[in-house]
Amino acid sequence: MRNLKRALSLVMAMALIVGMMVVSASAASKDFTDSSEIQHKEAVNTMVALNVISGKEDGSYFDPNGTLTRAEMAKIVAYVMNGGVEPNIGTKLVPTYSDIDNHWAEAYIEYCTSMGIINGDGAGKFNPEGTLTASQTAKMFLTAMGYNATVFGFTGNSWETNTNRYANEAGLYKELGDIVASQPITRDNAAQMAYNALQGTMMKRTWSQDLTTGQLTETYVPWVDDTNNIPHTLLLDKFNARVYEGVLGS
């Protein structure tokens, strides 16, 4: 019951802040024919309400246990970064990757690449239909949250260890206790991770200068509002909304 109220609060809060039509938690997502198989209902409902994710094929089913492709995640991240709205993006005359030309997700892949959120396999390809592990998904969301991949060690031999360390600290694995980080992530679990990422505290880049040498040092700190100590999140930054515990009103 607590989760239902929390999901309802989120939708109602968004209605008050960004003018969305108030809907009940049960109506927050489409009536997927396989809804009984969805484990993370609150997350799926919310992400559908935010227009970040949708069903498979004609939208009638969600396929919660199906694996998520790299192309599908590129679209999800693109929608998160643009507040649930189709990004105004295009394609390049010569695609960044040799295997995405005329692919349905080409524009989303280029969009996320331009933001430094995703990259290829190092050999000029992206492998859009390849599966995505939980660690790779977490890396994309952390980068979207402002974590610099180089600074936080999301590259090189230790990328997965460092990614999962910060993913745990940021709460990306909340409600995902049985997930195997190195294995392909399901659509259901990806929805939960996206939901967690929206609520995680973003990183803020700051600069300091040595007054003697003039050298600039780049630092990253948790982005917290100095006035009321409220964490800055993707939900706030991209959707102008916050999660409230309990039920608004009577």
PDB file of C-alpha atoms in Angstrom:
ATOM      1  CA  MET A   1       0.000   0.000   0.000  1.00  0.00           C
ATOM      2  CA  ARG A   2       2.903   2.319   0.813  1.00  0.00           C
ATOM      3  CA  ASN A   3       4.362   1.921  -2.676  1.00  0.00           C
ATOM      4  CA  LEU A   4       0.987   2.585  -4.274  1.00  0.00           C
ATOM      5  CA  LYS A   5       0.623   5.810  -2.310  1.00  0.00           C
ATOM      6  CA  ARG A   6       4.162   6.827  -3.210  1.00  0.00           C
ATOM      7  CA  ALA A   7       3.542   6.289  -6.915  1.00  0.00           C
ATOM      8  CA  LEU A   8       0.297   8.228  -6.668  1.00  0.00           C
ATOM      9  CA  SER A   9       2.088  11.049  -4.906  1.00  0.00           C
ATOM     10  CA  LEU A  10       4.680  11.240  -7.667  1.00  0.00           C
ATOM     11  CA  VAL A  11       2.060  11.489 -10.407  1.00  0.00           C
ATOM     12  CA  MET A  12       0.049  14.048  -8.444  1.00  0.00           C
ATOM     13  CA  ALA A  13       3.150  16.077  -7.669  1.00  0.00           C
ATOM     14  CA  MET A  14       4.013  16.169 -11.350  1.00  0.00           C
ATOM     15  CA  ALA A  15       0.459  17.256 -12.092  1.00  0.00           C
ATOM     16  CA  LEU A  16       0.801  20.186  -9.742  1.00  0.00           C
ATOM     17  CA  ILE A  17       4.255  21.187 -10.935  1.00  0.00           C
ATOM     18  CA  VAL A  18       4.294  20.599 -14.668  1.00  0.00           C
ATOM     19  CA  GLY A  19       0.610  20.560 -15.482  1.00  0.00           C
ATOM     20  CA  MET A  20       0.166  16.859 -16.178  1.00  0.00           C
ATOM     21  CA  MET A  21      -3.353  15.507 -15.936  1.00  0.00           C
ATOM     22  CA  VAL A  22      -3.880  13.831 -12.566  1.00  0.00           C
ATOM     23  CA  VAL A  23      -4.275  10.090 -12.942  1.00  0.00           C
ATOM     24  CA  SER A  24      -4.553   7.264 -10.452  1.00  0.00           C
ATOM     25  CA  ALA A  25      -1.609   4.962  -9.884  1.00  0.00           C
ATOM     26  CA  SER A  26      -3.448   2.111 -11.569  1.00  0.00           C
ATOM     27  CA  ALA A  27      -3.930   4.227 -14.672  1.00  0.00           C
ATOM     28  CA  ALA A  28      -0.418   5.617 -14.731  1.00  0.00           C
ATOM     29  CA  SER A  29       0.678   3.031 -17.266  1.00  0.00           C
ATOM     30  CA  LYS A  30      -0.976   1.320 -20.175  1.00  0.00           C
ATOM     31  CA  ASP A  31      -2.961  -1.807 -19.438  1.00  0.00           C
ATOM     32  CA  PHE A  32      -0.252  -4.174 -20.586  1.00  0.00           C
ATOM     33  CA  THR A  33      -1.505  -7.681 -21.301  1.00  0.00           C
ATOM     34  CA  ASP A  34       1.443  -9.071 -19.334  1.00  0.00           C
ATOM     35  CA  SER A  35       1.144  -6.642 -16.400  1.00  0.00           C
ATOM     36  CA  SER A  36       0.874  -9.552 -13.953  1.00  0.00           C
ATOM     37  CA  GLU A  37       4.470 -10.483 -14.833  1.00  0.00           C
ATOM     38  CA  ILE A  38       5.846  -7.036 -13.996  1.00  0.00           C
ATOM     39  CA  GLN A  39       7.711  -7.104 -10.698  1.00  0.00           C
ATOM     40  CA  HIS A  40       8.561  -3.406 -10.410  1.00  0.00           C
ATOM     41  CA  LYS A  41       5.087  -2.037 -11.056  1.00  0.00           C
ATOM     42  CA  GLU A  42       5.655   1.320  -9.390  1.00  0.00           C
ATOM     43  CA  ALA A  43       8.737   1.960 -11.480  1.00  0.00           C
ATOM     44  CA  VAL A  44       7.130   0.834 -14.739  1.00  0.00           C
ATOM     45  CA  ASN A  45       3.961   2.833 -14.069  1.00  0.00           C
ATOM     46  CA  THR A  46       5.945   5.960 -13.299  1.00  0.00           C
ATOM     47  CA  MET A  47       8.299   5.674 -16.258  1.00  0.00           C
ATOM     48  CA  VAL A  48       5.337   5.148 -18.602  1.00  0.00           C
ATOM     49  CA  ALA A  49       3.549   8.147 -17.062  1.00  0.00           C
ATOM     50  CA  LEU A  50       6.679  10.213 -17.693  1.00  0.00           C
ATOM     51  CA  ASN A  51       6.691   9.008 -21.321  1.00  0.00           C
ATOM     52  CA  VAL A  52      10.164   7.538 -20.922  1.00  0.00           C
ATOM     53  CA  ILE A  53       9.300   3.926 -21.703  1.00  0.00           C
ATOM     54  CA  SER A  54       6.512   2.184 -23.573  1.00  0.00           C
ATOM     55  CA  GLY A  55       5.407  -1.302 -24.538  1.00  0.00           C
ATOM     56  CA  LYS A  56       6.768  -3.577 -27.203  1.00  0.00           C
ATOM     57  CA  GLU A  57       5.607  -3.683 -30.824  1.00  0.00           C
ATOM     58  CA  ASP A  58       2.094  -2.147 -30.789  1.00  0.00           C
ATOM     59  CA  GLY A  59       2.420  -1.179 -27.120  1.00  0.00           C
ATOM     60  CA  SER A  60      -0.021  -3.813 -25.876  1.00  0.00           C
ATOM     61  CA  TYR A  61       2.551  -5.698 -23.816  1.00  0.00           C
ATOM     62  CA  PHE A  62       5.675  -4.775 -21.881  1.00  0.00           C
ATOM     63  CA  ASP A  63       7.784  -7.954 -22.008  1.00  0.00           C
ATOM     64  CA  PRO A  64       9.230  -7.413 -18.504  1.00  0.00           C
ATOM     65  CA  ASN A  65      11.463 -10.478 -18.653  1.00  0.00           C
ATOM     66  CA  GLY A  66      12.854  -9.705 -22.077  1.00  0.00           C
ATOM     67  CA  THR A  67      16.380  -8.379 -22.352  1.00  0.00           C
ATOM     68  CA  LEU A  68      17.013  -4.747 -23.136  1.00  0.00           C
ATOM     69  CA  THR A  69      19.018  -3.849 -26.217  1.00  0.00           C
ATOM     70  CA  ARG A  70      21.637  -1.129 -26.437  1.00  0.00           C
ATOM     71  CA  ALA A  71      19.458   0.739 -28.936  1.00  0.00           C
ATOM     72  CA  GLU A  72      16.421   0.624 -26.636  1.00  0.00           C
ATOM     73  CA  MET A  73      18.467   2.015 -23.768  1.00  0.00           C
ATOM     74  CA  ALA A  74      19.741   4.849 -25.953  1.00  0.00           C
ATOM     75  CA  LYS A  75      16.131   5.881 -26.555  1.00  0.00           C
ATOM     76  CA  ILE A  76      15.260   5.628 -22.856  1.00  0.00           C
ATOM     77  CA  VAL A  77      18.204   7.794 -21.850  1.00  0.00           C
ATOM     78  CA  ALA A  78      17.449  10.307 -24.617  1.00  0.00           C
ATOM     79  CA  TYR A  79      13.899  10.693 -23.325  1.00  0.00           C
ATOM     80  CA  VAL A  80      15.098  11.022 -19.725  1.00  0.00           C
ATOM     81  CA  MET A  81      17.536  13.763 -20.721  1.00  0.00           C
ATOM     82  CA  ASN A  82      14.789  15.605 -22.595  1.00  0.00           C
ATOM     83  CA  GLY A  83      12.090  15.439 -19.944  1.00  0.00           C
ATOM     84  CA  GLY A  84      10.008  12.683 -21.513  1.00  0.00           C
ATOM     85  CA  VAL A  85       9.672  14.528 -24.815  1.00  0.00           C
ATOM     86  CA  GLU A  86      10.935  13.384 -28.217  1.00  0.00           C
ATOM     87  CA  PRO A  87      14.323  15.113 -28.528  1.00  0.00           C
ATOM     88  CA  ASN A  88      14.806  17.473 -31.452  1.00  0.00           C
ATOM     89  CA  ILE A  89      17.701  15.539 -32.897  1.00  0.00           C
ATOM     90  CA  GLY A  90      19.060  14.450 -36.215  1.00  0.00           C
ATOM     91  CA  THR A  91      21.569  12.129 -37.791  1.00  0.00           C
ATOM     92  CA  LYS A  92      25.037  12.721 -39.148  1.00  0.00           C
ATOM     93  CA  LEU A  93      26.021  12.505 -42.812  1.00  0.00           C
ATOM     94  CA  VAL A  94      28.619   9.970 -41.745  1.00  0.00           C
ATOM     95  CA  PRO A  95      27.339   8.089 -38.656  1.00  0.00           C
ATOM     96  CA  THR A  96      29.586   7.914 -35.611  1.00  0.00           C
ATOM     97  CA  TYR A  97      29.325   4.124 -35.738  1.00  0.00           C
ATOM     98  CA  SER A  98      29.435   2.002 -38.873  1.00  0.00           C
ATOM     99  CA  ASP A  99      26.504  -0.208 -37.852  1.00  0.00           C
ATOM    100  CA  ILE A 100      23.806   2.366 -37.051  1.00  0.00           C
ATOM    101  CA  ASP A 101      23.173   3.919 -40.472  1.00  0.00           C
ATOM    102  CA  ASN A 102      19.373   3.970 -41.040  1.00  0.00           C
ATOM    103  CA  HIS A 103      18.785   2.082 -37.789  1.00  0.00           C
ATOM    104  CA  TRP A 104      15.522   3.079 -36.068  1.00  0.00           C
ATOM    105  CA  ALA A 105      17.498   4.344 -33.041  1.00  0.00           C
ATOM    106  CA  GLU A 106      20.277   6.084 -34.968  1.00  0.00           C
ATOM    107  CA  ALA A 107      19.282   9.568 -33.830  1.00  0.00           C
ATOM    108  CA  TYR A 108      18.971   8.535 -30.182  1.00  0.00           C
ATOM    109  CA  ILE A 109      22.369   6.845 -30.312  1.00  0.00           C
ATOM    110  CA  GLU A 110      23.978   9.951 -31.829  1.00  0.00           C
ATOM    111  CA  TYR A 111      22.235  12.146 -29.230  1.00  0.00           C
ATOM    112  CA  CYS A 112      23.541  10.120 -26.282  1.00  0.00           C
ATOM    113  CA  THR A 113      26.985   9.877 -27.868  1.00  0.00           C
ATOM    114  CA  SER A 114      27.160  13.651 -28.249  1.00  0.00           C
ATOM    115  CA  MET A 115      26.465  13.965 -24.513  1.00  0.00           C
ATOM    116  CA  GLY A 116      29.196  11.492 -23.615  1.00  0.00           C
ATOM    117  CA  ILE A 117      26.713   9.030 -22.145  1.00  0.00           C
ATOM    118  CA  ILE A 118      27.413   6.142 -24.497  1.00  0.00           C
ATOM    119  CA  ASN A 119      30.245   5.006 -26.715  1.00  0.00           C
ATOM    120  CA  GLY A 120      30.997   2.206 -29.100  1.00  0.00           C
ATOM    121  CA  ASP A 121      33.006  -0.966 -28.877  1.00  0.00           C
ATOM    122  CA  GLY A 122      36.289   0.737 -29.653  1.00  0.00           C
ATOM    123  CA  ALA A 123      36.319  -0.653 -33.181  1.00  0.00           C
ATOM    124  CA  GLY A 124      33.911   1.819 -34.744  1.00  0.00           C
ATOM    125  CA  LYS A 125      30.705  -0.100 -34.029  1.00  0.00           C
ATOM    126  CA  PHE A 126      27.892   0.327 -31.509  1.00  0.00           C
ATOM    127  CA  ASN A 127      26.145  -3.061 -31.738  1.00  0.00           C
ATOM    128  CA  PRO A 128      22.627  -1.580 -31.344  1.00  0.00           C
ATOM    129  CA  GLU A 129      20.849  -4.946 -31.086  1.00  0.00           C
ATOM    130  CA  GLY A 130      23.292  -6.327 -28.557  1.00  0.00           C
ATOM    131  CA  THR A 131      22.200  -6.920 -24.984  1.00  0.00           C
ATOM    132  CA  LEU A 132      23.094  -4.549 -22.191  1.00  0.00           C
ATOM    133  CA  THR A 133      24.349  -5.657 -18.784  1.00  0.00           C
ATOM    134  CA  ALA A 134      23.250  -4.073 -15.522  1.00  0.00           C
ATOM    135  CA  SER A 135      26.733  -2.599 -15.091  1.00  0.00           C
ATOM    136  CA  GLN A 136      26.622  -1.013 -18.548  1.00  0.00           C
ATOM    137  CA  THR A 137      23.158   0.355 -17.832  1.00  0.00           C
ATOM    138  CA  ALA A 138      24.338   1.793 -14.527  1.00  0.00           C
ATOM    139  CA  LYS A 139      27.308   3.425 -16.248  1.00  0.00           C
ATOM    140  CA  MET A 140      24.993   5.188 -18.694  1.00  0.00           C
ATOM    141  CA  PHE A 141      22.716   6.469 -15.944  1.00  0.00           C
ATOM    142  CA  LEU A 142      25.604   7.600 -13.744  1.00  0.00           C
ATOM    143  CA  THR A 143      27.052   9.561 -16.656  1.00  0.00           C
ATOM    144  CA  ALA A 144      23.624  11.081 -17.270  1.00  0.00           C
ATOM    145  CA  MET A 145      23.604  12.078 -13.594  1.00  0.00           C
ATOM    146  CA  GLY A 146      26.794  14.077 -14.053  1.00  0.00           C
ATOM    147  CA  TYR A 147      29.458  11.540 -13.133  1.00  0.00           C
ATOM    148  CA  ASN A 148      32.476  12.063 -15.391  1.00  0.00           C
ATOM    149  CA  ALA A 149      33.457   8.648 -16.759  1.00  0.00           C
ATOM    150  CA  THR A 150      37.168   9.424 -16.713  1.00  0.00           C
ATOM    151  CA  VAL A 151      37.247  11.048 -13.278  1.00  0.00           C
ATOM    152  CA  PHE A 152      35.214   8.301 -11.618  1.00  0.00           C
ATOM    153  CA  GLY A 153      37.020   5.463 -13.348  1.00  0.00           C
ATOM    154  CA  PHE A 154      34.267   4.170 -15.634  1.00  0.00           C
ATOM    155  CA  THR A 155      36.888   3.373 -18.265  1.00  0.00           C
ATOM    156  CA  GLY A 156      39.776   0.930 -18.352  1.00  0.00           C
ATOM    157  CA  ASN A 157      40.141  -2.453 -16.682  1.00  0.00           C
ATOM    158  CA  SER A 158      38.394  -1.424 -13.466  1.00  0.00           C
ATOM    159  CA  TRP A 159      35.393   0.236 -15.111  1.00  0.00           C
ATOM    160  CA  GLU A 160      32.849  -2.316 -13.885  1.00  0.00           C
ATOM    161  CA  THR A 161      34.072  -2.342 -10.288  1.00  0.00           C
ATOM    162  CA  ASN A 162      34.076   1.448 -10.118  1.00  0.00           C
ATOM    163  CA  THR A 163      30.728   1.715 -11.869  1.00  0.00           C
ATOM    164  CA  ASN A 164      29.026  -0.642  -9.453  1.00  0.00           C
ATOM    165  CA  ARG A 165      30.618   1.043  -6.465  1.00  0.00           C
ATOM    166  CA  TYR A 166      29.162   4.422  -7.385  1.00  0.00           C
ATOM    167  CA  ALA A 167      25.915   2.864  -8.618  1.00  0.00           C
ATOM    168  CA  ASN A 168      25.377   1.358  -5.182  1.00  0.00           C
ATOM    169  CA  GLU A 169      26.228   4.650  -3.488  1.00  0.00           C
ATOM    170  CA  ALA A 170      23.826   6.521  -5.781  1.00  0.00           C
ATOM    171  CA  GLY A 171      21.003   4.057  -5.099  1.00  0.00           C
ATOM    172  CA  LEU A 172      20.748   2.709  -8.632  1.00  0.00           C
ATOM    173  CA  TYR A 173      20.482  -0.867  -7.379  1.00  0.00           C
ATOM    174  CA  LYS A 174      17.674  -0.133  -4.920  1.00  0.00           C
ATOM    175  CA  GLU A 175      14.992  -2.872  -5.113  1.00  0.00           C
ATOM    176  CA  LEU A 176      17.352  -4.834  -7.382  1.00  0.00           C
ATOM    177  CA  GLY A 177      19.010  -6.999  -4.767  1.00  0.00           C
ATOM    178  CA  ASP A 178      18.886 -10.175  -6.845  1.00  0.00           C
ATOM    179  CA  ILE A 179      20.374  -8.652  -9.979  1.00  0.00           C
ATOM    180  CA  VAL A 180      23.674  -9.922 -11.393  1.00  0.00           C
ATOM    181  CA  ALA A 181      25.532  -6.826 -12.556  1.00  0.00           C
ATOM    182  CA  SER A 182      27.530  -8.590 -15.254  1.00  0.00           C
ATOM    183  CA  GLN A 183      24.478 -10.255 -16.829  1.00  0.00           C
ATOM    184  CA  PRO A 184      22.006  -8.791 -19.394  1.00  0.00           C
ATOM    185  CA  ILE A 185      19.417  -6.590 -17.729  1.00  0.00           C
ATOM    186  CA  THR A 186      15.704  -7.211 -18.209  1.00  0.00           C
ATOM    187  CA  ARG A 187      13.262  -4.519 -19.266  1.00  0.00           C
ATOM    188  CA  ASP A 188      11.608  -4.749 -15.841  1.00  0.00           C
ATOM    189  CA  ASN A 189      14.882  -4.213 -13.979  1.00  0.00           C
ATOM    190  CA  ALA A 190      15.929  -1.455 -16.374  1.00  0.00           C
ATOM    191  CA  ALA A 191      12.706   0.399 -15.570  1.00  0.00           C
ATOM    192  CA  GLN A 192      13.519   0.154 -11.857  1.00  0.00           C
ATOM    193  CA  MET A 193      17.062   1.384 -12.420  1.00  0.00           C
ATOM    194  CA  ALA A 194      15.789   4.299 -14.498  1.00  0.00           C
ATOM    195  CA  TYR A 195      13.312   5.102 -11.715  1.00  0.00           C
ATOM    196  CA  ASN A 196      16.142   5.022  -9.175  1.00  0.00           C
ATOM    197  CA  ALA A 197      18.372   7.165 -11.375  1.00  0.00           C
ATOM    198  CA  LEU A 198      15.721   9.851 -11.634  1.00  0.00           C
ATOM    199  CA  GLN A 199      15.736  10.171  -7.846  1.00  0.00           C
ATOM    200  CA  GLY A 200      19.487   9.864  -7.226  1.00  0.00           C
ATOM    201  CA  THR A 201      21.544  12.921  -6.313  1.00  0.00           C
ATOM    202  CA  MET A 202      23.330  14.323  -9.340  1.00  0.00           C
ATOM    203  CA  MET A 203      26.998  15.292  -9.388  1.00  0.00           C
ATOM    204  CA  LYS A 204      27.940  18.923  -9.847  1.00  0.00           C
ATOM    205  CA  ARG A 205      31.200  19.924 -11.509  1.00  0.00           C
ATOM    206  CA  THR A 206      33.078  22.752  -9.824  1.00  0.00           C
ATOM    207  CA  TRP A 207      36.442  24.396 -10.374  1.00  0.00           C
ATOM    208  CA  SER A 208      39.014  25.686  -7.945  1.00  0.00           C
ATOM    209  CA  GLN A 209      42.133  27.704  -8.727  1.00  0.00           C
ATOM    210  CA  ASP A 210      45.476  27.780  -6.980  1.00  0.00           C
ATOM    211  CA  LEU A 211      46.096  31.496  -6.463  1.00  0.00           C
ATOM    212  CA  THR A 212      49.856  30.974  -6.550  1.00  0.00           C
ATOM    213  CA  THR A 213      50.226  28.872  -9.694  1.00  0.00           C
ATOM    214  CA  GLY A 214      46.931  29.700 -11.368  1.00  0.00           C
ATOM    215  CA  GLN A 215      46.295  25.987 -11.931  1.00  0.00           C
ATOM    216  CA  LEU A 216      42.653  24.999 -12.262  1.00  0.00           C
ATOM    217  CA  THR A 217      41.402  21.838 -10.574  1.00  0.00           C
ATOM    218  CA  GLU A 218      38.196  20.137 -11.609  1.00  0.00           C
ATOM    219  CA  THR A 219      36.176  18.607  -8.787  1.00  0.00           C
ATOM    220  CA  TYR A 220      32.825  16.867  -8.495  1.00  0.00           C
ATOM    221  CA  VAL A 221      30.534  17.140  -5.494  1.00  0.00           C
ATOM    222  CA  PRO A 222      26.981  15.942  -4.776  1.00  0.00           C
ATOM    223  CA  TRP A 223      24.577  18.560  -6.117  1.00  0.00           C
ATOM    224  CA  VAL A 224      22.576  19.753  -3.121  1.00  0.00           C
ATOM    225  CA  ASP A 225      20.591  22.969  -2.833  1.00  0.00           C
ATOM    226  CA  ASP A 226      22.486  25.156  -0.364  1.00  0.00           C
ATOM    227  CA  THR A 227      19.331  26.903   0.811  1.00  0.00           C
ATOM    228  CA  ASN A 228      17.087  23.995   1.822  1.00  0.00           C
ATOM    229  CA  ASN A 229      19.515  21.070   1.509  1.00  0.00           C
ATOM    230  CA  ILE A 230      17.392  19.347  -1.170  1.00  0.00           C
ATOM    231  CA  PRO A 231      19.305  17.040  -3.546  1.00  0.00           C
ATOM    232  CA  HIS A 232      19.281  17.987  -7.216  1.00  0.00           C
ATOM    233  CA  THR A 233      17.987  15.041  -9.258  1.00  0.00           C
ATOM    234  CA  LEU A 234      17.272  14.174 -12.866  1.00  0.00           C
ATOM    235  CA  LEU A 235      13.597  14.181 -11.933  1.00  0.00           C
ATOM    236  CA  LEU A 236      13.914  17.784 -10.787  1.00  0.00           C
ATOM    237  CA  ASP A 237      16.358  18.858 -13.476  1.00  0.00           C
ATOM    238  CA  LYS A 238      14.582  17.324 -16.479  1.00  0.00           C
ATOM    239  CA  PHE A 239      10.940  17.006 -15.360  1.00  0.00           C
ATOM    240  CA  ASN A 240      10.715  19.803 -12.784  1.00  0.00           C
ATOM    241  CA  ALA A 241       9.192  17.400 -10.279  1.00  0.00           C
ATOM    242  CA  ARG A 242       9.934  15.758  -6.943  1.00  0.00           C
ATOM    243  CA  VAL A 243       8.771  12.606  -5.186  1.00  0.00           C
ATOM    244  CA  TYR A 244       6.647  13.128  -2.090  1.00  0.00           C
ATOM    245  CA  GLU A 245       5.961  10.432   0.483  1.00  0.00           C
ATOM    246  CA  GLY A 246       2.317   9.926   1.452  1.00  0.00           C
ATOM    247  CA  VAL A 247      -0.879  11.064  -0.244  1.00  0.00           C
ATOM    248  CA  LEU A 248      -1.410  14.682  -1.186  1.00  0.00           C
ATOM    249  CA  GLY A 249      -4.652  16.126   0.072  1.00  0.00           C
ATOM    250  CA  SER A 250      -7.297  14.294   2.053  1.00  0.00           C
TER     251      SER A 250
END
